Coordinates of C-alpha atoms in Angstrom, one line a residue:
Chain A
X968 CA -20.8 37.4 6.9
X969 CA -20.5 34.5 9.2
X970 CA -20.0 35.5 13.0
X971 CA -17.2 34.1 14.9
X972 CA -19.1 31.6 17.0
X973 CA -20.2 29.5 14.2
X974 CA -16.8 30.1 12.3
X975 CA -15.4 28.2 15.2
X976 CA -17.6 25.5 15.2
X977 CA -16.1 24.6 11.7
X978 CA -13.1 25.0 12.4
X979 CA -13.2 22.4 15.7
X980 CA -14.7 20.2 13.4
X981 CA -12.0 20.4 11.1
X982 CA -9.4 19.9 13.5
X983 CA -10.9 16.6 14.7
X984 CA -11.5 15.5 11.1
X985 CA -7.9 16.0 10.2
X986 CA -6.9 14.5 13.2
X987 CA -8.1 11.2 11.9
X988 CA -6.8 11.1 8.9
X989 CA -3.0 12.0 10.8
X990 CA -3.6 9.0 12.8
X991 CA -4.3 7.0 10.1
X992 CA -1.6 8.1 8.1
X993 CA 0.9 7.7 10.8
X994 CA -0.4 4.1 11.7
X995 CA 0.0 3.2 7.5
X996 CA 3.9 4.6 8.2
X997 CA 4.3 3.1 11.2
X998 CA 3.5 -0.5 8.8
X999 CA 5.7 0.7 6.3
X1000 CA 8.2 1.2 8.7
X1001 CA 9.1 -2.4 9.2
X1002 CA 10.3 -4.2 6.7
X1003 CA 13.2 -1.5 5.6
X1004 CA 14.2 -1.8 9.6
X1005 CA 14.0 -5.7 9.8
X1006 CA 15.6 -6.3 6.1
X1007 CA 18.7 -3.6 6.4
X1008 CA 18.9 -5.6 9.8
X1009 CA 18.3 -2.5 11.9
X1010 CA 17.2 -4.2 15.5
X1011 CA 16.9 -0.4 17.0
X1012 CA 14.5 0.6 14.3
X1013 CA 12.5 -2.1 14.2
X1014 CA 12.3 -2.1 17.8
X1015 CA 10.9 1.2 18.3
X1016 CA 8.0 0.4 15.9
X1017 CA 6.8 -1.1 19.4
X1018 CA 5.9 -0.1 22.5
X1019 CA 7.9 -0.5 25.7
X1020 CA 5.9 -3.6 26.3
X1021 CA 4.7 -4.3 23.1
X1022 CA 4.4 -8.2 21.5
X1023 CA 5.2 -10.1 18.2
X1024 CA 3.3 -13.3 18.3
X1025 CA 4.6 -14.6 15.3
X1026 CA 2.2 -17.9 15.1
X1027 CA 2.9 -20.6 15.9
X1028 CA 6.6 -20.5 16.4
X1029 CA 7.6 -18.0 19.0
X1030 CA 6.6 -14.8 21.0
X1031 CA 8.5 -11.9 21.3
X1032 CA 8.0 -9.3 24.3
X1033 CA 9.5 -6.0 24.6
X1034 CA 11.5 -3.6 22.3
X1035 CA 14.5 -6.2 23.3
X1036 CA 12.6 -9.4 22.6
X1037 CA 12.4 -7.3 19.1
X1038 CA 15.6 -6.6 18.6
X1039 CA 17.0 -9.7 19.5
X1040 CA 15.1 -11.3 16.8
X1041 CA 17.0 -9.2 14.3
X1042 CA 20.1 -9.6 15.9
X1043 CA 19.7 -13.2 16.0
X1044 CA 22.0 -15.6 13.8
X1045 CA 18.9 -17.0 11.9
X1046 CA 18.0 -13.4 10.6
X1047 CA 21.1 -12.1 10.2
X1048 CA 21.2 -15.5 7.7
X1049 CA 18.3 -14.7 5.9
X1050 CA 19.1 -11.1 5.3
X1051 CA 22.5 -12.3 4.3
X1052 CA 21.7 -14.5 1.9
X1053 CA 18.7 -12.6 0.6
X1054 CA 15.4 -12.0 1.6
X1055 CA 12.4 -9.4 2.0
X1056 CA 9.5 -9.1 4.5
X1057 CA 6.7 -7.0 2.4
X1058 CA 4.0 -5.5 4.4
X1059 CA 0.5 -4.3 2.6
X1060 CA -0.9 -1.4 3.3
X1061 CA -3.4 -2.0 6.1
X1062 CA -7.1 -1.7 6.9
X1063 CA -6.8 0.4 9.7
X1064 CA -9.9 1.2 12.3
X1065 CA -8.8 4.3 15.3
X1066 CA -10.6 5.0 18.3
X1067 CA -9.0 7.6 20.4
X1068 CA -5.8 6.8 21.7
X1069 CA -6.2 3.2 20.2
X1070 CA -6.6 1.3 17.6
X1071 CA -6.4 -2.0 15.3
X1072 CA -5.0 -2.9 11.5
X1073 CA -4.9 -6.0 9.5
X1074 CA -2.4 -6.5 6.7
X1075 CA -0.4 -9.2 4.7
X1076 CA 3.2 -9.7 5.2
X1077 CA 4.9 -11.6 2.9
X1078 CA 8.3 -13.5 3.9
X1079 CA 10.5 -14.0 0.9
X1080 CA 13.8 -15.4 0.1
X1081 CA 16.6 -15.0 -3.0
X1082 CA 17.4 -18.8 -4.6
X1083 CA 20.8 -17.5 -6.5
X1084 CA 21.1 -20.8 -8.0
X1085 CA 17.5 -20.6 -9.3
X1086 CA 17.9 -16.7 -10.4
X1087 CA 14.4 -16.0 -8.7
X1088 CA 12.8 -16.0 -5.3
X1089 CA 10.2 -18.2 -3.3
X1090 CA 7.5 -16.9 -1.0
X1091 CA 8.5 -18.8 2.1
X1092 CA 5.5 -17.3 3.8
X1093 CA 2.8 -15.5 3.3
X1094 CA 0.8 -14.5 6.9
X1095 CA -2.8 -13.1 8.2
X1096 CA -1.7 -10.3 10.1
X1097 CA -3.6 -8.3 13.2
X1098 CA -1.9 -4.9 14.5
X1099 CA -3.5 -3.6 18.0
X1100 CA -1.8 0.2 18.3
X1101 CA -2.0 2.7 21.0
X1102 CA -0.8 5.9 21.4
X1103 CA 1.6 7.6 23.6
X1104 CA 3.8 10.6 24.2
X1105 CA 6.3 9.6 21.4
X1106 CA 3.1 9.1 19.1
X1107 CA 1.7 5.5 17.9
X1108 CA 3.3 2.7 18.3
X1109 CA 2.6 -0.9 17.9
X1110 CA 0.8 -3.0 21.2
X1111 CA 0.4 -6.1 19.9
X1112 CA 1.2 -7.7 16.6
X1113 CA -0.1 -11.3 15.2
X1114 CA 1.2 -13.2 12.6
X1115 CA -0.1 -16.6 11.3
X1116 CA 0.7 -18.3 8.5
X1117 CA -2.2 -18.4 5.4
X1118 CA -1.6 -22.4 5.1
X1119 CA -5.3 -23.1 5.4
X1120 CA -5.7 -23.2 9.1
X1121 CA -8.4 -22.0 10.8
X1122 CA -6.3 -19.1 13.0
X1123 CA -5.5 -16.6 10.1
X1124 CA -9.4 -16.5 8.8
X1125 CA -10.1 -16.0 12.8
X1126 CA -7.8 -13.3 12.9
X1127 CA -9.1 -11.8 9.3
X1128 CA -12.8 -12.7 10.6
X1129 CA -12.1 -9.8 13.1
X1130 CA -11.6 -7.1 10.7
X1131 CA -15.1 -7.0 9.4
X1132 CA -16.8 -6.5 11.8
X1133 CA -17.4 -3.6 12.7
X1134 CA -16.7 -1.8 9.1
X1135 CA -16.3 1.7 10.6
X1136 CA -13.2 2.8 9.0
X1137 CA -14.7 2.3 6.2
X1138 CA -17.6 4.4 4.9
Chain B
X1360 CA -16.9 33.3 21.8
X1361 CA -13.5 33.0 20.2
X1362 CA -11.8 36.3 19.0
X1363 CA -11.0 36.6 15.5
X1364 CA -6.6 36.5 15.9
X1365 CA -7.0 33.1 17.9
X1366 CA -9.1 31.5 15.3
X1367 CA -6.9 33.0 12.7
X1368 CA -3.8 31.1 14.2
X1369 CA -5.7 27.6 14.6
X1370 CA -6.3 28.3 10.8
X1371 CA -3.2 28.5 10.1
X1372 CA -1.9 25.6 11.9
X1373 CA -4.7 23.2 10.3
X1374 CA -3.5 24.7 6.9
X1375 CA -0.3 23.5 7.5
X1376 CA -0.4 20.1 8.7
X1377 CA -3.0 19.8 5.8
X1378 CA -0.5 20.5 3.4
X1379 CA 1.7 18.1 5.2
X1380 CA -0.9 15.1 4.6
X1381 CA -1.2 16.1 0.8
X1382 CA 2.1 16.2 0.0
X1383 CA 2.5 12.5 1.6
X1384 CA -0.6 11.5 -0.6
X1385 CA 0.6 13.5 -3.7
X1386 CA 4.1 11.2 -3.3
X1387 CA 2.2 8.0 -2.4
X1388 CA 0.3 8.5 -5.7
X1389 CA 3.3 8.9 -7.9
X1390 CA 4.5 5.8 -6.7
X1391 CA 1.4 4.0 -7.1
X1392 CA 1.2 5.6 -10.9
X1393 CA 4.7 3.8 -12.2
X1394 CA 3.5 0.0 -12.2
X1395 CA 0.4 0.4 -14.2
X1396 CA 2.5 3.3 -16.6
X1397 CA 5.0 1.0 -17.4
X1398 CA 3.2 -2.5 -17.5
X1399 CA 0.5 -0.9 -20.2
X1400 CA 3.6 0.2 -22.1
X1401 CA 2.8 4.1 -22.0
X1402 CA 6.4 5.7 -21.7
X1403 CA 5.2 9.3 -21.6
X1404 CA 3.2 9.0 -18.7
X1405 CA 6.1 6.8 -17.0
X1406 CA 8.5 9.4 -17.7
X1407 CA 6.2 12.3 -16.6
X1408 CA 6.2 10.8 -13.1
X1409 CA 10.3 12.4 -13.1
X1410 CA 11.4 16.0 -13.1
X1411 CA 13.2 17.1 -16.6
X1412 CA 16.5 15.7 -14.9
X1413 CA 15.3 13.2 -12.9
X1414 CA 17.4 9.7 -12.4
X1415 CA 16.7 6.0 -12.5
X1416 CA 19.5 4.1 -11.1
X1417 CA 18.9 0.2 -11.2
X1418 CA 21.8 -0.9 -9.5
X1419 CA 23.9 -2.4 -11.0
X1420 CA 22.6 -2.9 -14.7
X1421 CA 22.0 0.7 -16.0
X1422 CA 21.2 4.3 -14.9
X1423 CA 18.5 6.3 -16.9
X1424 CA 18.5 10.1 -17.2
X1425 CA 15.9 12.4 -17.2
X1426 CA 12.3 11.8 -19.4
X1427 CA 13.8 10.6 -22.6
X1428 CA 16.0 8.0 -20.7
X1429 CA 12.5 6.7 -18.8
X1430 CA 10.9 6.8 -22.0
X1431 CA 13.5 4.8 -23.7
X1432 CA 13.5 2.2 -21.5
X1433 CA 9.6 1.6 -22.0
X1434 CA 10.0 1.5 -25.7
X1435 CA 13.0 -0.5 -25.7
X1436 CA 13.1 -4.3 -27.2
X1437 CA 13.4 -5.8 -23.8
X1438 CA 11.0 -4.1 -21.6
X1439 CA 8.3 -4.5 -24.9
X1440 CA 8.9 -8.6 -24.7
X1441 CA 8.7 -8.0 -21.0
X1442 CA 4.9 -7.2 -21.0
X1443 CA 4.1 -9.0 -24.4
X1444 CA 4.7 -12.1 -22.4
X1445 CA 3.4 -10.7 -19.2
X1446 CA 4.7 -9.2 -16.2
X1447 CA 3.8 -7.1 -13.4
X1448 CA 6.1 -4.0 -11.5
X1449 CA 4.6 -4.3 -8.3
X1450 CA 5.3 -1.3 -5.9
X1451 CA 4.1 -1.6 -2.4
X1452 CA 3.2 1.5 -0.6
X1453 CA 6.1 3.5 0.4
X1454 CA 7.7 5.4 3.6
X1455 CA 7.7 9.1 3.3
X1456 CA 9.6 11.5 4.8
X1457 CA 8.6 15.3 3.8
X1458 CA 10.7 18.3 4.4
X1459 CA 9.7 21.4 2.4
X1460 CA 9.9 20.9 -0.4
X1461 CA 11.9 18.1 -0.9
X1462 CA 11.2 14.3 0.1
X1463 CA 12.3 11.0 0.7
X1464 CA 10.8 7.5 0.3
X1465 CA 11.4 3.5 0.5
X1466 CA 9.5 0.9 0.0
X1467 CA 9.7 -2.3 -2.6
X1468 CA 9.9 -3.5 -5.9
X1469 CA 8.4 -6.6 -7.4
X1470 CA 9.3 -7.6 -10.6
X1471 CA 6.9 -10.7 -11.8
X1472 CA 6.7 -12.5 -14.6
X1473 CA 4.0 -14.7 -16.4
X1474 CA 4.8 -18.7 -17.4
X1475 CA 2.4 -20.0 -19.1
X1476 CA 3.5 -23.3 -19.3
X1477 CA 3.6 -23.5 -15.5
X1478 CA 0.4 -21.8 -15.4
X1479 CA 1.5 -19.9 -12.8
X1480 CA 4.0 -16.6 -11.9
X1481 CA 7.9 -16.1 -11.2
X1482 CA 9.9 -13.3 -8.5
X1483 CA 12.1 -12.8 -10.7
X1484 CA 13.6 -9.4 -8.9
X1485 CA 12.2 -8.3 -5.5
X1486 CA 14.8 -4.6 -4.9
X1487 CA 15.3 -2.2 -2.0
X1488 CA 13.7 0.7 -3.7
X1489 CA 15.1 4.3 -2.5
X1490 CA 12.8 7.5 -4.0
X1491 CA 13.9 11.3 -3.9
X1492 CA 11.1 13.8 -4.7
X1493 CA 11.3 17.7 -5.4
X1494 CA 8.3 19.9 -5.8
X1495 CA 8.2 22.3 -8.5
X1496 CA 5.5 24.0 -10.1
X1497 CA 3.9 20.9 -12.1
X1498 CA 3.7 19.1 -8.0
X1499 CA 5.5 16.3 -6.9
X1500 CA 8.1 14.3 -9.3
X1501 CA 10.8 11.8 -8.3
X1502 CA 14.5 13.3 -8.7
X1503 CA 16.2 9.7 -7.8
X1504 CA 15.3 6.4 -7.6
X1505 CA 17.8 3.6 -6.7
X1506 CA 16.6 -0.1 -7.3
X1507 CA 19.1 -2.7 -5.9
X1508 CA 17.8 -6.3 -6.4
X1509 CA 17.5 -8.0 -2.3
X1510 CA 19.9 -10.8 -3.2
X1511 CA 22.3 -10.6 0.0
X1512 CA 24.5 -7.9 -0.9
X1513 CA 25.1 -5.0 1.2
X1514 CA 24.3 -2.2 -1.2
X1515 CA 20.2 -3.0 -0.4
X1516 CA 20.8 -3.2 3.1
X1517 CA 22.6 0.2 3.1
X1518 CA 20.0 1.8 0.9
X1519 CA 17.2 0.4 3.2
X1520 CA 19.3 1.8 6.0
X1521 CA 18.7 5.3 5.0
X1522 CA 14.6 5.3 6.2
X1523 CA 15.3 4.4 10.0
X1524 CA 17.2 7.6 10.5
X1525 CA 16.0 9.6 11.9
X1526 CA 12.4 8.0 12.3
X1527 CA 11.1 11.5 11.5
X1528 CA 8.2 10.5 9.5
X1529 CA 6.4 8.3 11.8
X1530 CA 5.5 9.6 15.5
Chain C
X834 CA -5.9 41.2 12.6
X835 CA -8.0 38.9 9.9
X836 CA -11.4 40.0 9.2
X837 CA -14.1 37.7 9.4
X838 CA -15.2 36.8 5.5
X839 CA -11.6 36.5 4.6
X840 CA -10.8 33.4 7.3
X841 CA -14.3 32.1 6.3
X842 CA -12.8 31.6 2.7
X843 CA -10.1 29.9 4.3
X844 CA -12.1 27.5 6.5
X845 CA -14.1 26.6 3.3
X846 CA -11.3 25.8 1.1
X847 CA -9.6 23.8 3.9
X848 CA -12.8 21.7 4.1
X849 CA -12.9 21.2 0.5
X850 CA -9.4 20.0 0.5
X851 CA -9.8 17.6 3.6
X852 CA -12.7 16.1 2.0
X853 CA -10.5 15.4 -0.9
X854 CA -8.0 13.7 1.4
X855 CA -11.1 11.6 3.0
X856 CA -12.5 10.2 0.0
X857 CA -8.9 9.0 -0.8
X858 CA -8.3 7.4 2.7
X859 CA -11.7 6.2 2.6
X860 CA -11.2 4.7 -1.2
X861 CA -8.0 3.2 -0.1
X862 CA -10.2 1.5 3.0
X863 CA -12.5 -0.3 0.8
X864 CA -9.4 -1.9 -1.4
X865 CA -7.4 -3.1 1.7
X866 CA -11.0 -4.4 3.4
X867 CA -11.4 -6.9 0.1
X868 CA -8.5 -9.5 0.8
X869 CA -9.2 -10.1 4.8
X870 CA -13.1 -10.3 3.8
X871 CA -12.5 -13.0 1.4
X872 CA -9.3 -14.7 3.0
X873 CA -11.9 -15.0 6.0
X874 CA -14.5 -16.2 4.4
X875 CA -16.9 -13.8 5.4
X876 CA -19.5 -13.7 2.0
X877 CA -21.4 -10.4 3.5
X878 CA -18.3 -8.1 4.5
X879 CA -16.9 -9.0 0.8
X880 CA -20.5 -8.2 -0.2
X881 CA -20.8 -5.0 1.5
X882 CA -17.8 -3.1 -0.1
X883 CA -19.7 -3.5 -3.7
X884 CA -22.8 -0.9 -4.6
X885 CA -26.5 -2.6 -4.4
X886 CA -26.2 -3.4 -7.9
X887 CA -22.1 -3.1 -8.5
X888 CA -20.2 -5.7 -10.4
X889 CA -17.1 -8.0 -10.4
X890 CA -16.1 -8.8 -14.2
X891 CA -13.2 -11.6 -13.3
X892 CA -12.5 -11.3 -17.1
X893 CA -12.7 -14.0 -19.2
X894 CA -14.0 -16.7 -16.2
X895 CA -17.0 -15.0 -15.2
X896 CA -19.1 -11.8 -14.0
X897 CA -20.6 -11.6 -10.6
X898 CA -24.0 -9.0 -10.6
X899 CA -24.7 -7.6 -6.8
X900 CA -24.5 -8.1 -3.8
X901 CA -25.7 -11.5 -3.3
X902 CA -23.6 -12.0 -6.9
X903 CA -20.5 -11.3 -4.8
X904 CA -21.6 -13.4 -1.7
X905 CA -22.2 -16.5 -3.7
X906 CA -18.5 -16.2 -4.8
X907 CA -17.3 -16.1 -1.5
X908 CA -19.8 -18.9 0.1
X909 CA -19.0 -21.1 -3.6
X910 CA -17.3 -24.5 -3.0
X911 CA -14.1 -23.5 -5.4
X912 CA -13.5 -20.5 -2.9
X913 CA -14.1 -22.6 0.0
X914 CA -11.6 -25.0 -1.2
X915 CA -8.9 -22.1 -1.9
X916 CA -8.9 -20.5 1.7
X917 CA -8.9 -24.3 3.0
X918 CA -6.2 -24.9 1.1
X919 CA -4.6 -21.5 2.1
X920 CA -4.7 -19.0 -0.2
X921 CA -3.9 -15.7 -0.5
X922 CA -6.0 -12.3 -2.2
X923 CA -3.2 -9.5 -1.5
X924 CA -4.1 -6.2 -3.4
X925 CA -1.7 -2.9 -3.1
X926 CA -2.7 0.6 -2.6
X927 CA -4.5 1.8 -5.4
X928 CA -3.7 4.4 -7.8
X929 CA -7.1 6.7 -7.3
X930 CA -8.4 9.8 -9.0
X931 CA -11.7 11.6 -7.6
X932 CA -14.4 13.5 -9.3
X933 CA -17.3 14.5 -7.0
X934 CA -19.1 11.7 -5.8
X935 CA -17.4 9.2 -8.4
X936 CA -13.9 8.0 -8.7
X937 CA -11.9 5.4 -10.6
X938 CA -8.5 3.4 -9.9
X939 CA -5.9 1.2 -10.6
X940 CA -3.9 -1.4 -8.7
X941 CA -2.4 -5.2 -8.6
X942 CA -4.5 -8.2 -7.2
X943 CA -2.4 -11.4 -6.3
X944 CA -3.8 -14.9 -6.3
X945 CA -1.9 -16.8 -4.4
X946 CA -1.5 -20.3 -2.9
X947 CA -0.5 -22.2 -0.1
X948 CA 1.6 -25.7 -1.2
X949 CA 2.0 -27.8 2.0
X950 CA 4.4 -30.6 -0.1
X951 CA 6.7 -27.5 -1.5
X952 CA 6.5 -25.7 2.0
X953 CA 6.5 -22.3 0.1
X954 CA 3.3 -20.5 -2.0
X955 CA 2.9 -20.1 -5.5
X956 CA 1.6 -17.1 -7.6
X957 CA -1.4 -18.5 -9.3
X958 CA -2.4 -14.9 -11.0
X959 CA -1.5 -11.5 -10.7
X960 CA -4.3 -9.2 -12.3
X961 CA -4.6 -5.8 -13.4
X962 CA -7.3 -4.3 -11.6
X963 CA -9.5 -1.2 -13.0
X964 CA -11.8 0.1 -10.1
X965 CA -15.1 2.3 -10.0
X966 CA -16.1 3.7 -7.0
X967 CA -19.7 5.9 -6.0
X968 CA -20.3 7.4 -3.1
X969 CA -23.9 7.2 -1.6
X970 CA -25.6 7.8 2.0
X971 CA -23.4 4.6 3.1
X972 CA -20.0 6.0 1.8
X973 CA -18.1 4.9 -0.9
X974 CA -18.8 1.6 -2.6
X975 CA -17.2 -0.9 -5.7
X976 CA -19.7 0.2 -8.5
X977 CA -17.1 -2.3 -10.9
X978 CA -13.8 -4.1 -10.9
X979 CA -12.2 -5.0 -13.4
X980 CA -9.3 -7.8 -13.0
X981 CA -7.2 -9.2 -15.6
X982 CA -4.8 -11.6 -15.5
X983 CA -1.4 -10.1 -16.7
X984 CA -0.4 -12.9 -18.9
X985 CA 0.6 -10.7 -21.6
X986 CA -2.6 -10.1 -23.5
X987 CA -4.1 -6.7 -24.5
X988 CA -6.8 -6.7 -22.1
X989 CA -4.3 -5.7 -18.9
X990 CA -2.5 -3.3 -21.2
X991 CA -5.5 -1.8 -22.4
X992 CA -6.7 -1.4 -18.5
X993 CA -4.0 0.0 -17.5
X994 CA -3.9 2.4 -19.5
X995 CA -6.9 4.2 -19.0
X996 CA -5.1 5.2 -15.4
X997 CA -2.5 7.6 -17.3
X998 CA -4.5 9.7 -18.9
X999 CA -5.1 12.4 -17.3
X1000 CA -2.5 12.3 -14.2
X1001 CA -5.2 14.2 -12.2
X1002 CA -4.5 12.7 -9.1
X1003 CA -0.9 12.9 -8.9
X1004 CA 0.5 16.4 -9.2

């Protein structure tokens, strides 16, 4: 019969192990999380995705800053136009690395829009993306988000260049 | 040392969020299962991923019911041209709410098709996708899932609307 | 009050079923690490998600052998050219199904490209993938993939259909 002391030892062990997978799993719906909020033109969901001071740097066209630099994007008049005539921002599931109360994912995001007249739709954009997330009270929530387009410029193999190095989530 | 009725209770705890974390991987993987089901053409295991009375509503063309009405659209005429002349139902990964023994998801819906003479692919659909689970004895199977092509109407907005309340999934 | 073998029993089947979980996460890892690797350009992180002597069958164009197989691919002029061009290697979250220190699965690979003069992208292939995975001291590596283009041949179907049979992972 094992005695109690080594019993707990597991059992600590267990708890941190499925500790990291939460974290992970909570980061991959955290990524999930956006493009239902953004495309049903939700600015309150989308904006708590981030944190209180939390940044969109969407490459190189404009920065957002805050939960109300996000959810002024969605309220603007050029989303609301692209959700209203037709559109989807399609996230990948994400290579995700956590350390402690922090940590980093890199993802596709595809911008898409409806041609009616064509009876299909284009891929307007396709973007490197780079995720810094930290945790908080409330739980995980997005610190810094960059998005550059995957038109053969050197910034979106920079930013993809980062995710390899180290490989730790990984074996 | 640690006395036996504490450990007991942090063993009980870790069983529990445990389960929680299966149950969002057992879901993930039933959505992951359709697109390769229904693009190799095999309706049984299509229609296996849906309880006996399961639904699949693709707004606004038709509404399946239960297994044989999954099957029946694999073996039907049009789906069979569908992946003679090549296609692809892309799911992305979904967001997953659990609650006993029940579950909700969203995520999207691809639906791509080969032109040869273009040498390349077309969008033809890209839907809102809406997914209701139940657990029974067999696991995880989908009870509902809505479809509703992202073409400007309301309907996918409304449907996409559903996952960003609450946000109970993610923290 | 819970004697001690009994918890024991507990602690061992929750550590059984969290390793489950982690080979999954950790599977999933690998398969989201491939597109930044190669969008990047980075020959040895692509290189190092593949087994010592695993392979890449990119059926019918060619069959890369190892690690310095897969390298060459990345460092090769043609992909140089692509990610210069912009390009884009978006895979989704596999369908995976475990067995000890082996596991298989299934998912969609996108090949798509950046077209300045259009301002938009074009989807050059989308491919069934087959995937075998074997853990080792390192962690889980690519033994062989398997991609396809679904252009409405057999060979995809065929693929594809090797994932339904059994549903182990799902239920």
């Amino acid at each position: 019969m094992a005695d109690t002391s080594s019993l707990e030892a597991r059992v600590g062990e267990l708890e941190e192990r499925l500790r990291a997978l939460e974290d992970r799993d909570a980061i991959a719906q955290l990524v999930a999380s956006y493009g239902p909020a953004v495309d049903s033109g939700d600015a309150d969901a989308a904006a708590e995705l981030w944190s209180d001071d939390g940044v969109f740097d969407v490459v190189p066209y404009f920065e957002l800053v805050g939960r109300d630099g996000i959810a002024g994007m969605v309220n603007d008049d050029g989303h609301q136009s692209l959700i209203h005539n037709g559109c989807g921002h399609v996230l990948t599931a994400p290579k995700v690395v956590v350390d402690g109360n922090e940590a980093r994912g890199w993802n596709y995001a595809f911008n898409i829009r409806w041609d009616g007249a064509a009876d299909r739709f284009w891929i307007a954009r396709l973007s490197a993306n780079e995720w810094e997330f930290r945790r908080d009270r409330g739980g995980w929530h997005v610190v810094r988000r960059t998005n550059v387009n995957l038109d053969g410029d050197e910034r979106p193999r920079a930013l993809f260049r980062n995710s390899t190095e180290p490989l730790g989530g990984v074996s």
